[in-house]
Amino acid sequence: MYELLKSILVEDLQLTEADVRPDVDREGAGLDSLALVELSMILSKKFAIEISDDEMLEVETVADIARLMEERCPRP
């Protein structure tokens, strides 16, 4: 799930690939509140992963976002 998140952050949100690491906090990766809202919309529309904006604002690291994605990913 981390690799999917990383590709979205780099390709869709235009973040710097070197800054997107599991241990980096949101701000260190370049994820401000607007970027988190955009990420939430991308996950919902492209992957049917529902994470609220408030939940996104509560996570601390990139790994936390990936973990939340894994928990919310629809199962076949």
Short mmCIF file of N, CA and C in Angstrom, two decimals:
data_model
loop_
_atom_site.label_atom_id
_atom_site.label_comp_id
_atom_site.label_asym_id
_atom_site.label_seq_id
_atom_site.Cartn_x
_atom_site.Cartn_y
_atom_site.Cartn_z
N MET A 1 0.83 -1.20 0.00
CA MET A 1 0.00 0.00 0.00
C MET A 1 0.88 1.26 0.00
N TYR A 2 2.04 1.16 0.65
CA TYR A 2 2.93 2.32 0.69
C TYR A 2 3.36 2.73 -0.72
N GLU A 3 3.66 1.76 -1.57
CA GLU A 3 4.11 2.09 -2.94
C GLU A 3 3.00 2.78 -3.72
N LEU A 4 1.76 2.36 -3.53
CA LEU A 4 0.63 3.02 -4.18
C LEU A 4 0.52 4.46 -3.68
N LEU A 5 0.61 4.63 -2.38
CA LEU A 5 0.54 5.97 -1.80
C LEU A 5 1.66 6.84 -2.35
N LYS A 6 2.86 6.31 -2.39
CA LYS A 6 4.01 7.08 -2.88
C LYS A 6 3.79 7.51 -4.32
N SER A 7 3.29 6.61 -5.16
CA SER A 7 3.06 6.98 -6.56
C SER A 7 2.00 8.07 -6.69
N ILE A 8 0.96 8.02 -5.85
CA ILE A 8 -0.07 9.06 -5.88
C ILE A 8 0.53 10.40 -5.43
N LEU A 9 1.32 10.37 -4.37
CA LEU A 9 1.90 11.60 -3.85
C LEU A 9 2.86 12.24 -4.85
N VAL A 10 3.62 11.42 -5.54
CA VAL A 10 4.61 11.95 -6.49
C VAL A 10 3.96 12.32 -7.82
N GLU A 11 3.13 11.42 -8.36
CA GLU A 11 2.57 11.65 -9.69
C GLU A 11 1.36 12.59 -9.69
N ASP A 12 0.45 12.39 -8.75
CA ASP A 12 -0.78 13.19 -8.75
C ASP A 12 -0.63 14.51 -7.99
N LEU A 13 0.06 14.46 -6.86
CA LEU A 13 0.18 15.66 -6.03
C LEU A 13 1.50 16.39 -6.23
N GLN A 14 2.35 15.84 -7.11
CA GLN A 14 3.61 16.50 -7.49
C GLN A 14 4.55 16.75 -6.31
N LEU A 15 4.58 15.83 -5.35
CA LEU A 15 5.52 15.96 -4.24
C LEU A 15 6.87 15.42 -4.68
N THR A 16 7.92 15.82 -4.01
CA THR A 16 9.26 15.37 -4.33
C THR A 16 9.46 13.94 -3.84
N GLU A 17 9.87 13.06 -4.74
CA GLU A 17 9.99 11.64 -4.41
C GLU A 17 10.93 11.40 -3.23
N ALA A 18 12.01 12.14 -3.15
CA ALA A 18 12.98 11.95 -2.06
C ALA A 18 12.38 12.31 -0.70
N ASP A 19 11.36 13.17 -0.69
CA ASP A 19 10.72 13.58 0.57
C ASP A 19 9.66 12.60 1.05
N VAL A 20 9.22 11.71 0.16
CA VAL A 20 8.14 10.78 0.49
C VAL A 20 8.76 9.47 0.99
N ARG A 21 8.87 9.37 2.31
CA ARG A 21 9.40 8.18 2.97
C ARG A 21 8.46 7.81 4.11
N PRO A 22 8.39 6.53 4.47
CA PRO A 22 7.44 6.12 5.51
C PRO A 22 7.60 6.85 6.84
N ASP A 23 8.83 7.17 7.21
CA ASP A 23 9.08 7.75 8.52
C ASP A 23 8.92 9.27 8.57
N VAL A 24 8.67 9.88 7.44
CA VAL A 24 8.58 11.34 7.37
C VAL A 24 7.18 11.80 7.80
N ASP A 25 7.14 12.90 8.55
CA ASP A 25 5.83 13.42 8.95
C ASP A 25 5.16 14.10 7.75
N ARG A 26 3.89 14.41 7.92
CA ARG A 26 3.12 15.00 6.81
C ARG A 26 3.79 16.24 6.25
N GLU A 27 4.17 17.14 7.12
CA GLU A 27 4.75 18.40 6.67
C GLU A 27 6.08 18.17 5.96
N GLY A 28 6.87 17.23 6.46
CA GLY A 28 8.16 16.92 5.84
C GLY A 28 8.01 16.37 4.44
N ALA A 29 6.91 15.67 4.20
CA ALA A 29 6.64 15.13 2.87
C ALA A 29 6.01 16.16 1.94
N GLY A 30 5.60 17.31 2.50
CA GLY A 30 4.98 18.35 1.69
C GLY A 30 3.46 18.28 1.68
N LEU A 31 2.89 17.56 2.64
CA LEU A 31 1.43 17.42 2.69
C LEU A 31 0.82 18.45 3.63
N ASP A 32 0.40 19.56 3.06
CA ASP A 32 -0.34 20.54 3.85
C ASP A 32 -1.81 20.12 3.87
N SER A 33 -2.65 20.89 4.53
CA SER A 33 -4.05 20.50 4.68
C SER A 33 -4.76 20.39 3.33
N LEU A 34 -4.45 21.27 2.40
CA LEU A 34 -5.08 21.21 1.07
C LEU A 34 -4.67 19.93 0.34
N ALA A 35 -3.39 19.57 0.42
CA ALA A 35 -2.91 18.35 -0.23
C ALA A 35 -3.57 17.11 0.39
N LEU A 36 -3.80 17.12 1.70
CA LEU A 36 -4.47 15.99 2.34
C LEU A 36 -5.90 15.84 1.88
N VAL A 37 -6.59 16.95 1.69
CA VAL A 37 -7.97 16.91 1.18
C VAL A 37 -7.96 16.36 -0.25
N GLU A 38 -7.02 16.82 -1.05
CA GLU A 38 -6.91 16.33 -2.43
C GLU A 38 -6.58 14.83 -2.45
N LEU A 39 -5.69 14.40 -1.57
CA LEU A 39 -5.35 12.97 -1.47
C LEU A 39 -6.59 12.16 -1.10
N SER A 40 -7.37 12.65 -0.17
CA SER A 40 -8.59 11.97 0.24
C SER A 40 -9.54 11.79 -0.94
N MET A 41 -9.66 12.83 -1.76
CA MET A 41 -10.54 12.76 -2.94
C MET A 41 -10.00 11.77 -3.97
N ILE A 42 -8.70 11.77 -4.21
CA ILE A 42 -8.10 10.84 -5.16
C ILE A 42 -8.32 9.40 -4.71
N LEU A 43 -8.09 9.13 -3.44
CA LEU A 43 -8.27 7.77 -2.92
C LEU A 43 -9.72 7.32 -3.06
N SER A 44 -10.64 8.22 -2.83
CA SER A 44 -12.06 7.88 -2.94
C SER A 44 -12.45 7.62 -4.39
N LYS A 45 -12.08 8.52 -5.28
CA LYS A 45 -12.50 8.40 -6.68
C LYS A 45 -11.80 7.27 -7.43
N LYS A 46 -10.50 7.14 -7.27
CA LYS A 46 -9.75 6.16 -8.05
C LYS A 46 -9.73 4.77 -7.44
N PHE A 47 -9.79 4.69 -6.10
CA PHE A 47 -9.55 3.41 -5.45
C PHE A 47 -10.65 2.99 -4.47
N ALA A 48 -11.70 3.79 -4.35
CA ALA A 48 -12.82 3.51 -3.44
C ALA A 48 -12.35 3.33 -2.00
N ILE A 49 -11.30 4.07 -1.63
CA ILE A 49 -10.79 4.06 -0.27
C ILE A 49 -11.30 5.34 0.40
N GLU A 50 -12.17 5.17 1.37
CA GLU A 50 -12.81 6.31 2.02
C GLU A 50 -12.09 6.68 3.32
N ILE A 51 -11.44 7.83 3.30
CA ILE A 51 -10.79 8.38 4.49
C ILE A 51 -11.22 9.83 4.59
N SER A 52 -11.81 10.21 5.69
CA SER A 52 -12.31 11.57 5.82
C SER A 52 -11.16 12.57 5.94
N ASP A 53 -11.46 13.80 5.63
CA ASP A 53 -10.45 14.87 5.75
C ASP A 53 -9.95 14.97 7.19
N ASP A 54 -10.87 14.85 8.14
CA ASP A 54 -10.48 14.94 9.55
C ASP A 54 -9.52 13.81 9.94
N GLU A 55 -9.79 12.61 9.43
CA GLU A 55 -8.90 11.48 9.71
C GLU A 55 -7.52 11.73 9.10
N MET A 56 -7.49 12.29 7.91
CA MET A 56 -6.21 12.60 7.26
C MET A 56 -5.42 13.60 8.09
N LEU A 57 -6.10 14.56 8.66
CA LEU A 57 -5.42 15.59 9.44
C LEU A 57 -4.87 15.05 10.76
N GLU A 58 -5.37 13.89 11.20
CA GLU A 58 -4.93 13.31 12.46
C GLU A 58 -3.69 12.44 12.32
N VAL A 59 -3.40 11.95 11.11
CA VAL A 59 -2.24 11.07 10.95
C VAL A 59 -0.95 11.87 11.05
N GLU A 60 0.11 11.20 11.48
CA GLU A 60 1.37 11.90 11.71
C GLU A 60 2.40 11.67 10.62
N THR A 61 2.50 10.42 10.12
CA THR A 61 3.55 10.12 9.14
C THR A 61 2.95 9.54 7.85
N VAL A 62 3.79 9.46 6.84
CA VAL A 62 3.39 8.85 5.58
C VAL A 62 3.00 7.39 5.81
N ALA A 63 3.74 6.69 6.68
CA ALA A 63 3.41 5.30 6.99
C ALA A 63 2.02 5.19 7.63
N ASP A 64 1.65 6.17 8.44
CA ASP A 64 0.32 6.16 9.05
C ASP A 64 -0.77 6.26 7.99
N ILE A 65 -0.53 7.07 6.98
CA ILE A 65 -1.51 7.20 5.89
C ILE A 65 -1.62 5.87 5.15
N ALA A 66 -0.49 5.23 4.86
CA ALA A 66 -0.50 3.94 4.17
C ALA A 66 -1.24 2.89 4.99
N ARG A 67 -1.03 2.90 6.30
CA ARG A 67 -1.71 1.95 7.20
C ARG A 67 -3.22 2.19 7.18
N LEU A 68 -3.63 3.44 7.20
CA LEU A 68 -5.05 3.78 7.14
C LEU A 68 -5.65 3.34 5.81
N MET A 69 -4.90 3.52 4.72
CA MET A 69 -5.36 3.06 3.40
C MET A 69 -5.57 1.56 3.42
N GLU A 70 -4.63 0.83 4.01
CA GLU A 70 -4.73 -0.63 4.08
C GLU A 70 -5.98 -1.05 4.85
N GLU A 71 -6.26 -0.37 5.95
CA GLU A 71 -7.44 -0.69 6.75
C GLU A 71 -8.73 -0.42 5.99
N ARG A 72 -8.75 0.62 5.15
CA ARG A 72 -9.97 1.04 4.48
C ARG A 72 -10.12 0.48 3.07
N CYS A 73 -9.12 -0.18 2.57
CA CYS A 73 -9.16 -0.70 1.20
C CYS A 73 -10.28 -1.73 1.07
N PRO A 74 -11.17 -1.54 0.09
CA PRO A 74 -12.26 -2.51 -0.07
C PRO A 74 -11.71 -3.90 -0.44
N ARG A 75 -12.28 -4.88 0.17
CA ARG A 75 -11.87 -6.26 -0.10
C ARG A 75 -12.85 -6.88 -1.09
N PRO A 76 -12.33 -7.66 -2.03
CA PRO A 76 -13.23 -8.32 -3.01
C PRO A 76 -14.08 -9.40 -2.39
#
